[in-house]
Tab-separated table of C-alpha atoms in Angstrom:
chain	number	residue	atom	x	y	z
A	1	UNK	CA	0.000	0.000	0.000
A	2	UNK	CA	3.076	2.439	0.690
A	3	UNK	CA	4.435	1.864	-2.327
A	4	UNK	CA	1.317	2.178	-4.227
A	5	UNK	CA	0.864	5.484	-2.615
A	6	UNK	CA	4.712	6.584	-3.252
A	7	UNK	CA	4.892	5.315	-7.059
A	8	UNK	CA	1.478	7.289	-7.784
A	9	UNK	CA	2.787	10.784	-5.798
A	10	UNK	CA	6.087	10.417	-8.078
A	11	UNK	CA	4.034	9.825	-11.179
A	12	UNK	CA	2.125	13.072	-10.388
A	13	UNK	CA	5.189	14.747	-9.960
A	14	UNK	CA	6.880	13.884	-12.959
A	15	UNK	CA	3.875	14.424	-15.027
A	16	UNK	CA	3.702	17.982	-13.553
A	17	UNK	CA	7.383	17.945	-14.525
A	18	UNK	CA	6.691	17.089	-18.150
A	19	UNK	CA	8.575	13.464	-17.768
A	20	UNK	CA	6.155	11.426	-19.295
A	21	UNK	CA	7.985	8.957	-19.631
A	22	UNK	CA	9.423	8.595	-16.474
A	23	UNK	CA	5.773	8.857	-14.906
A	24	UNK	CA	4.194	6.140	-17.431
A	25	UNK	CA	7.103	3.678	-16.056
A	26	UNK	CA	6.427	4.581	-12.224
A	27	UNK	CA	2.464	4.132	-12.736
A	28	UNK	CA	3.172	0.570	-14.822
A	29	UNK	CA	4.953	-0.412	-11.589
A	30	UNK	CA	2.141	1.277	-9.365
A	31	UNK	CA	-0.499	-0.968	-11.563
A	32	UNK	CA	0.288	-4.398	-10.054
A	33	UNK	CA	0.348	-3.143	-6.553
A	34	UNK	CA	-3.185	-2.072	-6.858
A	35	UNK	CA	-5.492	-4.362	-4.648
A	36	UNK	CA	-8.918	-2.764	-5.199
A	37	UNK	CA	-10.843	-1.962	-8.643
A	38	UNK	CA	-11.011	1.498	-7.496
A	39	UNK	CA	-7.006	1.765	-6.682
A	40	UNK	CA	-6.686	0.297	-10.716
A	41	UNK	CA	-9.049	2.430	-11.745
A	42	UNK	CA	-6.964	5.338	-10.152
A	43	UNK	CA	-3.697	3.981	-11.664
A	44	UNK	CA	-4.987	3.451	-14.809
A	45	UNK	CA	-6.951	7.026	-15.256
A	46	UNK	CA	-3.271	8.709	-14.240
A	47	UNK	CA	-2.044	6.506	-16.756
A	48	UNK	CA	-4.180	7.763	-19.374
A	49	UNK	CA	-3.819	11.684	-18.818
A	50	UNK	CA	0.138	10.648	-18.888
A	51	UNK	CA	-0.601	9.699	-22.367
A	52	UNK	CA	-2.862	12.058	-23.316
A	53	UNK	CA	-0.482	14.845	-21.983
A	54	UNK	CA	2.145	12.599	-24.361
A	55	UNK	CA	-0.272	13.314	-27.350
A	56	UNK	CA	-0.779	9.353	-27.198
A	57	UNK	CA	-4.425	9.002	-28.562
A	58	UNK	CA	-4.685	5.135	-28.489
A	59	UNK	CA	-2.908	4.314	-25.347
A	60	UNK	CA	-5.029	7.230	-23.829
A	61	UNK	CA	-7.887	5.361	-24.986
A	62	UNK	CA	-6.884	2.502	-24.047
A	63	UNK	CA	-6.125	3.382	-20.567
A	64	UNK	CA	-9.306	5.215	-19.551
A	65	UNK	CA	-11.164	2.004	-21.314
A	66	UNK	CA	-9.611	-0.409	-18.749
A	67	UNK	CA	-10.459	2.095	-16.069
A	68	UNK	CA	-13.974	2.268	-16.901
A	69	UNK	CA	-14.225	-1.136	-16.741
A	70	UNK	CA	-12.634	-1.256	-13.160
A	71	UNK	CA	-14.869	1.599	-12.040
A	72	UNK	CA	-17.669	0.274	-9.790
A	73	UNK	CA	-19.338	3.190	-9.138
A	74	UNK	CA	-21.357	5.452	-11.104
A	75	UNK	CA	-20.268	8.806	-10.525
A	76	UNK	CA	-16.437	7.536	-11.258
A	77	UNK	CA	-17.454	6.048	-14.097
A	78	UNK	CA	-19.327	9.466	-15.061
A	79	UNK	CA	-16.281	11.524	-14.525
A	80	UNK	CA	-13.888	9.069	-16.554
A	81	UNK	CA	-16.259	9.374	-19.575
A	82	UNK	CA	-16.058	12.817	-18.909
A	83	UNK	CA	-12.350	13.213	-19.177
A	84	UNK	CA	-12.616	10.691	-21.890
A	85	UNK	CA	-14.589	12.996	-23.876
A	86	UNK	CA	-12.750	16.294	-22.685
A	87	UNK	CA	-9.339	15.380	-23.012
A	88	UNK	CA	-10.336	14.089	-26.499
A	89	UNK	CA	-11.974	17.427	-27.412
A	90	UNK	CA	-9.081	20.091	-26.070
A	91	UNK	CA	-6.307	17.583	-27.783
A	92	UNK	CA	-7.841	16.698	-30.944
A	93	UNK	CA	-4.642	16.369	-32.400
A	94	UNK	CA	-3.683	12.577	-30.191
A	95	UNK	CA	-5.731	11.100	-32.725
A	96	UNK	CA	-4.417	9.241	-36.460
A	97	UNK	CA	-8.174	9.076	-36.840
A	98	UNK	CA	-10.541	11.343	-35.495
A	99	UNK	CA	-13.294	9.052	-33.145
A	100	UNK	CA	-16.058	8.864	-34.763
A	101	UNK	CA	-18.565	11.590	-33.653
A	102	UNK	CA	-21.403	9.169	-31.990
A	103	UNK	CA	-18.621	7.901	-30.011
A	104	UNK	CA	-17.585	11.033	-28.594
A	105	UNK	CA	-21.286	11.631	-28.375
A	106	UNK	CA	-21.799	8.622	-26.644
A	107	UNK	CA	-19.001	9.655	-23.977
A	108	UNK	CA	-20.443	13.085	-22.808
A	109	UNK	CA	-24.361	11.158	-22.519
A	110	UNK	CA	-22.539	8.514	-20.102
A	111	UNK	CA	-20.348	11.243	-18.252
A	112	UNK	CA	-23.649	13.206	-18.026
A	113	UNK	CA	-25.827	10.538	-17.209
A	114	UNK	CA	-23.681	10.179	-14.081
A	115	UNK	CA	-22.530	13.812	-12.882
A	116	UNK	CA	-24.359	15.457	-10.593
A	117	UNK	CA	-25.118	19.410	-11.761
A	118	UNK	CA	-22.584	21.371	-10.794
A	119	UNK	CA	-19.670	18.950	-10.474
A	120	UNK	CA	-16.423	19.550	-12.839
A	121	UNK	CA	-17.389	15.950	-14.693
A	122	UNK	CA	-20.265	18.113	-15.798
A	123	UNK	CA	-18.612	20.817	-17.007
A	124	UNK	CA	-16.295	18.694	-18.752
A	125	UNK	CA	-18.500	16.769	-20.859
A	126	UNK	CA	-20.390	20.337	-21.393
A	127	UNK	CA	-16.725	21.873	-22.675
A	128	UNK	CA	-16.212	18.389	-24.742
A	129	UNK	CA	-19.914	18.613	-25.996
A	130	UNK	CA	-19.170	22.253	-27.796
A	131	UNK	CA	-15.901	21.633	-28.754
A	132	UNK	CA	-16.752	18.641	-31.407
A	133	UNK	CA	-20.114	20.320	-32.462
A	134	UNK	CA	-19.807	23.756	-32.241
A	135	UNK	CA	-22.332	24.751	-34.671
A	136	UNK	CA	-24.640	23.817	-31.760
A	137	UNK	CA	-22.924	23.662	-28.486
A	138	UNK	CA	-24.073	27.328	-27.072
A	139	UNK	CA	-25.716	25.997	-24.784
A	140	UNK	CA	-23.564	23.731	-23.459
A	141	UNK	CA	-20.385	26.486	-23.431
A	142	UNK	CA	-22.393	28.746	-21.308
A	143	UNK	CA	-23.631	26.194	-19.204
A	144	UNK	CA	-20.132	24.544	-18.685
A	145	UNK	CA	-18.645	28.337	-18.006
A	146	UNK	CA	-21.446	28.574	-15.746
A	147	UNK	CA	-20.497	25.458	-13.792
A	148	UNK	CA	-16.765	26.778	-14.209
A	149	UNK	CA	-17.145	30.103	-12.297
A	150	UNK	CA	-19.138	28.345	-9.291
A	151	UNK	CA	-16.317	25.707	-8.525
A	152	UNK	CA	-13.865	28.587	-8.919
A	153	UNK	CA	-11.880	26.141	-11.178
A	154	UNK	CA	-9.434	28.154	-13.465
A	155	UNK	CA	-8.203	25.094	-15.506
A	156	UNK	CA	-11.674	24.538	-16.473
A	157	UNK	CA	-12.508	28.413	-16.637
A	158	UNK	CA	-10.316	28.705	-18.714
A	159	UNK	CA	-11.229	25.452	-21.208
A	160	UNK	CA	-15.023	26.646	-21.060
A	161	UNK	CA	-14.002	30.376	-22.367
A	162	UNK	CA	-12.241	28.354	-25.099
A	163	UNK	CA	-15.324	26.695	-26.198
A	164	UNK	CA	-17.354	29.690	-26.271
A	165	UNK	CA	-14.492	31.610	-28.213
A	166	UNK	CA	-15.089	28.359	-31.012
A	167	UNK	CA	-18.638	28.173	-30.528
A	168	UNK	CA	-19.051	32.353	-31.520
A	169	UNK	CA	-16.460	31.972	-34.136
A	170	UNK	CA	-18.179	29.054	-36.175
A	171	UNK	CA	-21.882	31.159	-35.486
A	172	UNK	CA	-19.551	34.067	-37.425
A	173	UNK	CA	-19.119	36.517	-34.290
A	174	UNK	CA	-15.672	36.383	-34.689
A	175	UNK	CA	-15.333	40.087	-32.136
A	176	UNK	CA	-16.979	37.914	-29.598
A	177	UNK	CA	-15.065	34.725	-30.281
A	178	UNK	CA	-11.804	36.619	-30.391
A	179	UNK	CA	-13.284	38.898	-26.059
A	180	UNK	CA	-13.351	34.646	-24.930
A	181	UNK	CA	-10.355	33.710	-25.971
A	182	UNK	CA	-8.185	36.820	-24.817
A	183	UNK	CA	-10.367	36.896	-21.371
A	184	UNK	CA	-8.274	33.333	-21.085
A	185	UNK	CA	-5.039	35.585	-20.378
A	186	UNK	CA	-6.746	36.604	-16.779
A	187	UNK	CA	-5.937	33.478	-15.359
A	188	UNK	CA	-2.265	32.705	-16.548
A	189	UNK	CA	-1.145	33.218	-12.667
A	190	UNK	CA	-4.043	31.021	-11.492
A	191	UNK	CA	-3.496	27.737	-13.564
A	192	UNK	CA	-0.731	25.058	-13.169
A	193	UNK	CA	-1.493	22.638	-15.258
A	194	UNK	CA	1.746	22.228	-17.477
A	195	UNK	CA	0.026	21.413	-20.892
């Protein structure tokens, strides 16, 4: 158990380092140590923003799959789809193939099924939701902006202003598009997310 603990606080650390490959080897020795679903599930969801921070699209996939399937309970499954769907949405560029859109679709309706209202799963989905259909995600950019400002969350401030910058440039209000995406710059000091 205190290794399982010490190989996942390293992993953090060298993700928030940027050594992705240093932190993919320390959770692939955490993995085995695991006991519980939910202590796989944990491994294997750090596992997948590793590679999704890597710009891995498969093994992201593949690694938030097998947590999924671990997950025993709802609202962990809920926010897994969620990141599923939002990590796939802000880095659309992990993919050799785009998903297919009904899959992505099918990850925010699970990841919303699940969340309760104003929980960051929520928002995510919301923020994933108007990022691959803009033409018609309005709603769901205000709403996940919405959800944003009451958590006080600047990573996902910041990723909701984003989708309502895309979601007013595709409607053609590109002076409105262009006020989201600069209001972004307010919370530089605020986020430390290293992507």
């Amino acid at each position: 158990a205190k290794a399982l603990q010490w190989l996942r606080r390293a992993a953090v650390g060298a993700m928030q380092r940027y050594e992705l490959v240093d932190a993919l080897d320390l959770l692939s020795q955490a993995l085995p140590l695991a006991q519980t679903r939910a202590e796989r599930a944990d491994v294997l969801r750090a596992t997948g923003k590793a590679h999704a921070l890597a710009f891995a699209g498969e093994p992201f996939w593949q690694s938030m799959q097998a947590a999924i399937a671990e997950a025993d309970d709802e609202r962990v499954r809920s926010e897994l789809y969620a990141e599923l769907a939002y990590e796939s949405a802000l880095r659309s560029g992990i993919w050799q193939q785009m998903p297919d859109r009904t899959r992505i679709d099918d990850w925010v309706d699970r990841a919303l099924a699940g969340a309760p209202p104003d929980s960051r799963a929520r928002a995510m989905a919301l923020i994933a939701r108007a990022r691959w259909r803009p033409g018609e995600g309005a709603s769901a950019a205000i709403e996940a902006s919405e959800i944003a400002e009451r958590l006080d969350d600047a990573e996902l401030r910041s990723a909701a202003w984003d989708s309502r910058g895309i979601v007013a440039f595709v409607a053609g209000e590109y002076d409105h598009g262009r006020a989201w995406a600069e209001r972004r710059f307010e919370l530089l000091d605020r986020i430390s997310d290293p992507d």
